[in-house]
PDB file of C-alpha atoms in Angstrom:
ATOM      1  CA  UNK Z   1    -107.138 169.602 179.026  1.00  0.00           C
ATOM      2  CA  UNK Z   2    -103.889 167.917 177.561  1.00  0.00           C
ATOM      3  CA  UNK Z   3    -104.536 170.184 174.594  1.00  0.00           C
ATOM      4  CA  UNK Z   4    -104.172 173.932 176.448  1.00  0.00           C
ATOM      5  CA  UNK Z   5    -100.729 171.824 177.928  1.00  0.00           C
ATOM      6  CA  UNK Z   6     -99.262 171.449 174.678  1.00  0.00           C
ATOM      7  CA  UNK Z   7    -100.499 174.736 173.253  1.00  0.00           C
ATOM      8  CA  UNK Z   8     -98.516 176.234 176.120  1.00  0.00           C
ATOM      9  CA  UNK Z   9     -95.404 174.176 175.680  1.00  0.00           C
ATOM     10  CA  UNK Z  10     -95.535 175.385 172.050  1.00  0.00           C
ATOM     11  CA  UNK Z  11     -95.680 179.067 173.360  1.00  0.00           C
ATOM     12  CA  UNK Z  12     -93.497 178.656 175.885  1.00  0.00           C
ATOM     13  CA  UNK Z  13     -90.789 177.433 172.773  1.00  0.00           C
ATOM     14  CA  UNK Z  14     -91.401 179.772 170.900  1.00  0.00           C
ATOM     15  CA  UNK Z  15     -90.853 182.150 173.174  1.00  0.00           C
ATOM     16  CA  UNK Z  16     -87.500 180.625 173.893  1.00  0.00           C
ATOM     17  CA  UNK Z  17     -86.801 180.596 170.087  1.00  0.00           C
ATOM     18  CA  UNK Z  18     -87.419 184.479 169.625  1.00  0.00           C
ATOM     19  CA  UNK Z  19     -85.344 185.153 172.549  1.00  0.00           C
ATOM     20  CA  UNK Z  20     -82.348 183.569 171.641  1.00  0.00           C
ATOM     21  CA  UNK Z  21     -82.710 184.920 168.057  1.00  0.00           C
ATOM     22  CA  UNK Z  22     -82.788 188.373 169.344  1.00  0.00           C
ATOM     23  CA  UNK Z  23     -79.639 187.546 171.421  1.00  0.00           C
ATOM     24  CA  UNK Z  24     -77.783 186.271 168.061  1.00  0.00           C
ATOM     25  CA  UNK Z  25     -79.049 189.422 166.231  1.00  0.00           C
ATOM     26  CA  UNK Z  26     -77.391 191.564 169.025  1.00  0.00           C
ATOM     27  CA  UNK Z  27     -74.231 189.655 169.334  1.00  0.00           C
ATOM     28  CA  UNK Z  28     -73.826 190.347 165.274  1.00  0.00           C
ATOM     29  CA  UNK Z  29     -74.653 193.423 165.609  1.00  0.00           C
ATOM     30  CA  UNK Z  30     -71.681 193.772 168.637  1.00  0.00           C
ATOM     31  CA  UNK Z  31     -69.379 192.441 166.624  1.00  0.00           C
ATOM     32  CA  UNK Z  32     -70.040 194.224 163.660  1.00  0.00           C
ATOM     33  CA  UNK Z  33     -69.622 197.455 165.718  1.00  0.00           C
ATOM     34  CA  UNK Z  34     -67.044 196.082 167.339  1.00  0.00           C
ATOM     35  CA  UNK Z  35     -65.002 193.245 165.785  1.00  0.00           C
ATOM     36  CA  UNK Z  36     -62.119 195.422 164.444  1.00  0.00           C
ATOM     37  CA  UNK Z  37     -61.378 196.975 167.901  1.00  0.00           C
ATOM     38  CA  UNK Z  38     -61.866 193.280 169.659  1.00  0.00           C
ATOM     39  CA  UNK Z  39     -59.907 191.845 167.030  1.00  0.00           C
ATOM     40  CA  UNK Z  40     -56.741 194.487 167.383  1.00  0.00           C
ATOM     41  CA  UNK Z  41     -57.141 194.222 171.361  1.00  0.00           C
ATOM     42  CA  UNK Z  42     -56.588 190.564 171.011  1.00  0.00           C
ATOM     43  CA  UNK Z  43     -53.939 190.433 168.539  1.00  0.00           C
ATOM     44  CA  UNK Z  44     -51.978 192.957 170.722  1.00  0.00           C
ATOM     45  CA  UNK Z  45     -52.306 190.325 173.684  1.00  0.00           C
ATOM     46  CA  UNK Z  46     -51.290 187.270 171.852  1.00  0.00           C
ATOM     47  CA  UNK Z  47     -48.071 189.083 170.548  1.00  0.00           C
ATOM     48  CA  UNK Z  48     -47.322 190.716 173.682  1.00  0.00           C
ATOM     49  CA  UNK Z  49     -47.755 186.700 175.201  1.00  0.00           C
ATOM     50  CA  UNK Z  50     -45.906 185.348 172.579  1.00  0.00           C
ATOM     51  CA  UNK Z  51     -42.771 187.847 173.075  1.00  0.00           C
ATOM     52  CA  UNK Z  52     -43.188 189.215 169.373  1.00  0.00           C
ATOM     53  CA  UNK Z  53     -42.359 192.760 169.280  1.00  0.00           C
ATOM     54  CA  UNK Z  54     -44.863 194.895 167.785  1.00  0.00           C
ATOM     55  CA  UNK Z  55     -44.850 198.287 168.706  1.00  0.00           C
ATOM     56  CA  UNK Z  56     -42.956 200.129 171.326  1.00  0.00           C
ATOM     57  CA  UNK Z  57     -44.372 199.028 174.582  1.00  0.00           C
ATOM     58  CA  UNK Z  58     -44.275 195.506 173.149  1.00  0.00           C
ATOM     59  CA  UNK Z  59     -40.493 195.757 172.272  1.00  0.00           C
ATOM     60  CA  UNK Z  60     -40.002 197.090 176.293  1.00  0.00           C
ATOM     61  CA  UNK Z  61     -41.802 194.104 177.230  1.00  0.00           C
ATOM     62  CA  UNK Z  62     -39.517 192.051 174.974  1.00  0.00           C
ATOM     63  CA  UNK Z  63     -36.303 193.252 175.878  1.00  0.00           C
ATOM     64  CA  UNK Z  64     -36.788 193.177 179.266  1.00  0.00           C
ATOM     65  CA  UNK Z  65     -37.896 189.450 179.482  1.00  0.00           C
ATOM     66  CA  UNK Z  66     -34.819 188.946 177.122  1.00  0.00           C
ATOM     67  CA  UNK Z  67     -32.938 190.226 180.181  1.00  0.00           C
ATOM     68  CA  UNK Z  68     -34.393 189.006 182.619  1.00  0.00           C
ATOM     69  CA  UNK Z  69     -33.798 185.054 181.044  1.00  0.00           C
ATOM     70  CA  UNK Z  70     -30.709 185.871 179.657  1.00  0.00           C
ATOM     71  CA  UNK Z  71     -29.277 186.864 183.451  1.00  0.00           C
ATOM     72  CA  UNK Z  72     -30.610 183.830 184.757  1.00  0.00           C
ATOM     73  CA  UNK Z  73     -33.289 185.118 186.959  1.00  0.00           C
ATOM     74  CA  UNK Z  74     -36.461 183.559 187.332  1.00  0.00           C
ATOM     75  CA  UNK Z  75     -39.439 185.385 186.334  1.00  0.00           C
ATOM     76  CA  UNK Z  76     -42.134 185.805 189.490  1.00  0.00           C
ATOM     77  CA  UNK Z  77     -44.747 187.751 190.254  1.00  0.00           C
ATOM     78  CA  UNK Z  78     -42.508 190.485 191.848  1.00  0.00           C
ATOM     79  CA  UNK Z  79     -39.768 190.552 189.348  1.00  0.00           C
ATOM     80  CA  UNK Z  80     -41.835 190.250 186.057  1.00  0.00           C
ATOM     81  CA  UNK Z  81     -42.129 194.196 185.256  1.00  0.00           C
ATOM     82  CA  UNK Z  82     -38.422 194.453 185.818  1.00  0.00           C
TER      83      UNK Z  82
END
């Protein structure tokens, strides 16, 4: 009897092990397909948060919280697009 327990647990394992292996394959396969876009998406955030202009929309962003300190107002959650 203890052996049909352990031959389970050994299925049961394995069937862990192929499932997580076909999750890594996919996420791969994800990034592969989508890594560039993921990768420019993020690198437009972290500018944007750092207050490094680059583009257009981040130079509006910019100049406006240049502004906004510069004036002497205090950036909330009502005044930030201003």
């Amino acid at each position: 009897m203890t052996s049909i327990r352990k031959k389970m647990r050994g299925q049961g394992m394995t069937e862990y092990i192929i499932i997580v292996a076909l999750i890594a394959i996919g996420a791969i396969a994800v990034y592969t397909a989508f890594g560039d876009v993921v990768r420019g998406q993020t690198s437009k955030a972290a500018t944007a948060l750092a207050g490094t202009a680059s583009g257009t929309a981040d130079a509006t962003v910019t100049a406006a919280g240049t502004a906004a300190d510069t004036a002497g107002n205090a950036r909330t959650l009502s005044n930030f697009k201003e």
